[in-house]
Coordinates of C-alpha atoms in Angstrom, one line a residue:
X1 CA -58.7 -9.7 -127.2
X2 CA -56.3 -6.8 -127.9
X3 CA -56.6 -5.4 -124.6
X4 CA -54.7 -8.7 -123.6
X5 CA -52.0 -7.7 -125.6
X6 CA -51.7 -4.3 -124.4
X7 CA -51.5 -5.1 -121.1
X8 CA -48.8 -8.2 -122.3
X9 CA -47.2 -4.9 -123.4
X10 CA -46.5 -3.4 -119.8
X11 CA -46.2 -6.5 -118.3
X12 CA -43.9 -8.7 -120.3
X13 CA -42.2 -5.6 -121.8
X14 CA -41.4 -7.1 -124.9
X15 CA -39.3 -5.4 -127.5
X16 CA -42.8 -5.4 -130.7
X17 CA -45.7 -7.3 -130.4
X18 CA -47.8 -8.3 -132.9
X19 CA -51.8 -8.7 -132.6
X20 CA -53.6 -10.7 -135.6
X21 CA -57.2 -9.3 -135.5
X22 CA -59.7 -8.4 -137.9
X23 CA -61.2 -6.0 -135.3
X24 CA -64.5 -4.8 -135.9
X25 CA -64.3 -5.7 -140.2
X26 CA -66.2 -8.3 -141.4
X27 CA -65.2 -12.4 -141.4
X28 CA -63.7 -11.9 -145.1
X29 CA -61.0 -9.3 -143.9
X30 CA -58.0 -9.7 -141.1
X31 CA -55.1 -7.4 -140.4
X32 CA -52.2 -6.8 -137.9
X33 CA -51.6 -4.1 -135.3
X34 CA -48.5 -3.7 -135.2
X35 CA -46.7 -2.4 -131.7
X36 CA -43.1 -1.3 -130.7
X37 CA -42.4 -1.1 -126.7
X38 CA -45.1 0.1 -125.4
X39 CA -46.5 2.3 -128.6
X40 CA -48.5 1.3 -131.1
X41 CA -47.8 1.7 -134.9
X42 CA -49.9 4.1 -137.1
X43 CA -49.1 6.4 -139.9
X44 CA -45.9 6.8 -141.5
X45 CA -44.4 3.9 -139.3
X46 CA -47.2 2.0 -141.2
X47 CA -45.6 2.8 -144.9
X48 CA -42.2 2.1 -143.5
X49 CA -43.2 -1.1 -142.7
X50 CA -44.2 -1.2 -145.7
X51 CA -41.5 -0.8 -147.7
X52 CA -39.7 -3.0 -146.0
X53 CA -41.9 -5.8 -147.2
X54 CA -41.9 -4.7 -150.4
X55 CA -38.1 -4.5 -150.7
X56 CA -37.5 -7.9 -149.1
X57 CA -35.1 -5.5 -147.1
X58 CA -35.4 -8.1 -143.6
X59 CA -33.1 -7.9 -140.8
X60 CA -31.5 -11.2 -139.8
X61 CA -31.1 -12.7 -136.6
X62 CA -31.5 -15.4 -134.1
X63 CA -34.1 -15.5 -131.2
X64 CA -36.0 -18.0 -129.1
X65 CA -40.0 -18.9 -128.6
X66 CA -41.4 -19.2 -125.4
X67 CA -45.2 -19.2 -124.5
X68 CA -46.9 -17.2 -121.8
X69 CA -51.1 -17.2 -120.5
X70 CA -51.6 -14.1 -121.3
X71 CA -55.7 -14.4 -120.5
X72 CA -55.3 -15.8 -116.9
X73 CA -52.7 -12.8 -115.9
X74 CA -55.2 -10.4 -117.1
X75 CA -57.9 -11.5 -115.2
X76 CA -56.0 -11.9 -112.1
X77 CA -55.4 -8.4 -112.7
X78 CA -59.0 -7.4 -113.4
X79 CA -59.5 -8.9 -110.3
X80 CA -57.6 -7.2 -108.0
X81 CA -57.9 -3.4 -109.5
X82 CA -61.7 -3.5 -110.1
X83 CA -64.8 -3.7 -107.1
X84 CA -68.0 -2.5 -107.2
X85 CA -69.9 -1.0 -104.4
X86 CA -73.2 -3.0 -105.1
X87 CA -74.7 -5.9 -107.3
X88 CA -76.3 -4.7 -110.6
X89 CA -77.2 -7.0 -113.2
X90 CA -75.2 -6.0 -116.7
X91 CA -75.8 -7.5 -120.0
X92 CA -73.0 -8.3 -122.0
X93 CA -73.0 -8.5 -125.9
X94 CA -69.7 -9.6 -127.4
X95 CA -71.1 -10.5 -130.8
X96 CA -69.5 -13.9 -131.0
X97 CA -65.9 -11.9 -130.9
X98 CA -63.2 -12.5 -128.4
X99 CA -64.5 -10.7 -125.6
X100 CA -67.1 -12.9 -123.9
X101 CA -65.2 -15.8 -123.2
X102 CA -62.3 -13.5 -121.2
X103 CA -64.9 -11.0 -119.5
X104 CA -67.6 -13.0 -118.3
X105 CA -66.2 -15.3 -115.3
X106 CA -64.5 -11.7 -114.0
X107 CA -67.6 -9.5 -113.6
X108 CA -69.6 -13.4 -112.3
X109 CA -66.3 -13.0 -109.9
X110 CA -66.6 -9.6 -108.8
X111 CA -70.3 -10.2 -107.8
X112 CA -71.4 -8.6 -111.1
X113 CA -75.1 -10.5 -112.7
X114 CA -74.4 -10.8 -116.1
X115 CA -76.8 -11.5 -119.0
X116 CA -74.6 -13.1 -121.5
X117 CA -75.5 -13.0 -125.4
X118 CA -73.6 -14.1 -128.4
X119 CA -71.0 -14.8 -125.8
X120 CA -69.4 -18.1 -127.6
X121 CA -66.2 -17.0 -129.9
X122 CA -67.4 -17.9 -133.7
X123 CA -65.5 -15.8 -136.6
X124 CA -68.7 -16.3 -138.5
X125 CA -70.3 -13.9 -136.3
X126 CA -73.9 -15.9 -136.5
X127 CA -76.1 -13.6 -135.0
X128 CA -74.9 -9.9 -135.8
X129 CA -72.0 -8.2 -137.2
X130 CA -69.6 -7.2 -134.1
X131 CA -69.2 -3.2 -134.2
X132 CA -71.0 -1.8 -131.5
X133 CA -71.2 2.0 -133.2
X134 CA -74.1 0.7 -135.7
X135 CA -77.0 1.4 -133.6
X136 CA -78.7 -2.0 -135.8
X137 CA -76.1 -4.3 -134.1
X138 CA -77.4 -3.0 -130.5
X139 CA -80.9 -4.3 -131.3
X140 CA -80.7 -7.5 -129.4
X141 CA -78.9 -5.8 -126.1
X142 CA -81.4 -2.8 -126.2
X143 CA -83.9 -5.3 -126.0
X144 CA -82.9 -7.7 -123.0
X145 CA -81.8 -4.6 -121.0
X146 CA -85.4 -3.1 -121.6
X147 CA -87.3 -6.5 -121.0
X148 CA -85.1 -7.8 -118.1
X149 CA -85.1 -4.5 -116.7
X150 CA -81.3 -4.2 -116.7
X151 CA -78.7 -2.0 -115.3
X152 CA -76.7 -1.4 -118.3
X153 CA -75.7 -3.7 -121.4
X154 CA -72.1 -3.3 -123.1
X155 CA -71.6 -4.9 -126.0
X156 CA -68.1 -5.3 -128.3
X157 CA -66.4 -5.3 -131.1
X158 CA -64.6 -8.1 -132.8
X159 CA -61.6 -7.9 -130.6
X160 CA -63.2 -6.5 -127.5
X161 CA -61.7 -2.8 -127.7
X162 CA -64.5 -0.8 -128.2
X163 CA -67.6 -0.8 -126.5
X164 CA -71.3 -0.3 -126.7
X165 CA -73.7 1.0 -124.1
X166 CA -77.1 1.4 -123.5
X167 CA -78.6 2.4 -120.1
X168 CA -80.7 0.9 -117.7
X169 CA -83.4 2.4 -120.3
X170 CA -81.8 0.7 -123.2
X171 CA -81.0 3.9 -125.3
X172 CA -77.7 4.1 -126.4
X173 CA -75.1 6.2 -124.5
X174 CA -72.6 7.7 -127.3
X175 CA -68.8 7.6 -127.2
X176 CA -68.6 11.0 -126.2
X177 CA -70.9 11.2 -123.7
X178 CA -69.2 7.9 -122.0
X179 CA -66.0 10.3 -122.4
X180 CA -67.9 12.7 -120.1
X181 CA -68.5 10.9 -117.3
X182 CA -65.0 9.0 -117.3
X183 CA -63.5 12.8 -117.5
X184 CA -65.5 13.2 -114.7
X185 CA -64.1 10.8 -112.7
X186 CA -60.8 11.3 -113.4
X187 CA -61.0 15.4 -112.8
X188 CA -62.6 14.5 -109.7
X189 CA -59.5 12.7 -108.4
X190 CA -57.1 14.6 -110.9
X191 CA -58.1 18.0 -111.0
X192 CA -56.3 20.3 -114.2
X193 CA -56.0 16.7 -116.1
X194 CA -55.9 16.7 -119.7
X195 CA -58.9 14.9 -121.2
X196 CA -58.2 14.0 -125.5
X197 CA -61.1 14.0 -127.9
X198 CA -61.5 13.3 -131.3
X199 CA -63.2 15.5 -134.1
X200 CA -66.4 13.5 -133.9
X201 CA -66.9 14.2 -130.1
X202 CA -70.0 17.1 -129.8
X203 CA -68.9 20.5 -128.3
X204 CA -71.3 18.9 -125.0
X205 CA -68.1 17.1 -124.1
X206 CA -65.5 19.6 -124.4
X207 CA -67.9 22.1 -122.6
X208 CA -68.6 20.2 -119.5
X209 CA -65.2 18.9 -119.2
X210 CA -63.9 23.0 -119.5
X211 CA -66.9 23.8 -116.5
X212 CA -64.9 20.6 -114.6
X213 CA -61.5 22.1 -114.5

């Protein structure tokens, strides 16, 4: 999952890292994301990059390999920064992507139940196309969560950094309005913070998080 490398990021502090994911694009299409330090590319570091290849203008150099777990540090720390203050039961949907297989023996861990579905990693993606902002690909979770009469049900993208909700009702709970209740949290503790949202966020969020301080 990218979030793996992220945190690899921070913990390793490697000069660039390098993430080969097809994210949340269908099986015919892969990419890089492409990180210096601790920041990730985008933009005009993109063309650069770019030109580079391009040009054939490389850098030379020598270097060593050397391989690290990166999945079993993560969870560890999972682990120890997350508890919850009672059991719920959670569906999780991680559409055959890379999520399932890190996620689910955590939450079984912290005393979470978990529903899983489409948990088993398979590029093909068998079952549904893995981007949870199609409200067509939350079908199946919408459904369990309504039947089973769920907490909550997350589901994921390709590479397990984006998420999906629906509520213990099994409508779907927006990106922006899952903004609100994080900004929430953190104002609560952090009061004046700065809270970012993008242009497709609905003036609800930038509202409450104003009447929050």
């Amino acid at each position: 999952p990218t979030p793996v490398v992220y945190f690899s990021l921070h913990t390793l502090k490697p000069d660039a890292a390098v993430m080969i994911t097809g994210s949340h694009n269908p099986p015919a299409y892969n990419g890089f994301k492409l990180c210096v330090g601790s920041e990730t590319l985008y933009g005009s570091a993109i063309q650069e990059i770019r030109s580079v290849i391009e040009n054939q203008s490389f850098s030379e150099g020598n270097g060593s390999v050397s391989h690290q777990a990166l999945v079993p540090a993560y969870q560890d720390y999972l682990r120890k920064h997350f508890s919850f203050a009672r059991a719920c039961t959670v569906a999780i949907d991680a559409g055959n992507g890379t999520g399932g297989e890190v996620l689910l023996p955590v939450l079984q861990e912290l005393g979470i139940r978990v529903v899983p579905l489409n948990c088993t990693m398979d590029g093909r993606f068998p079952v549904h196309h893995p981007d949870p902002t199609i409200p067509e690909n939350l079908a199946e979770l919408r459904a369990v969560v309504r039947t089973h009469h769920l907490d909550l049900g997350i589901a994921f993208d390709g590479d397990a950094d984006r998420i999906g909700v629906v509520d213990d009702q099994g409508e779907i709970v927006w990106g922006d309005k899952l903004l609100l209740v994080y900004a929430r949290a953190v104002l609560a503790s952090s009061s004046g913070a700065t809270v970012i949202g993008d242009v497709k966020c609905s003036s609800l969020l930038f509202d409450d998080i104003e009447h929050h301080g």
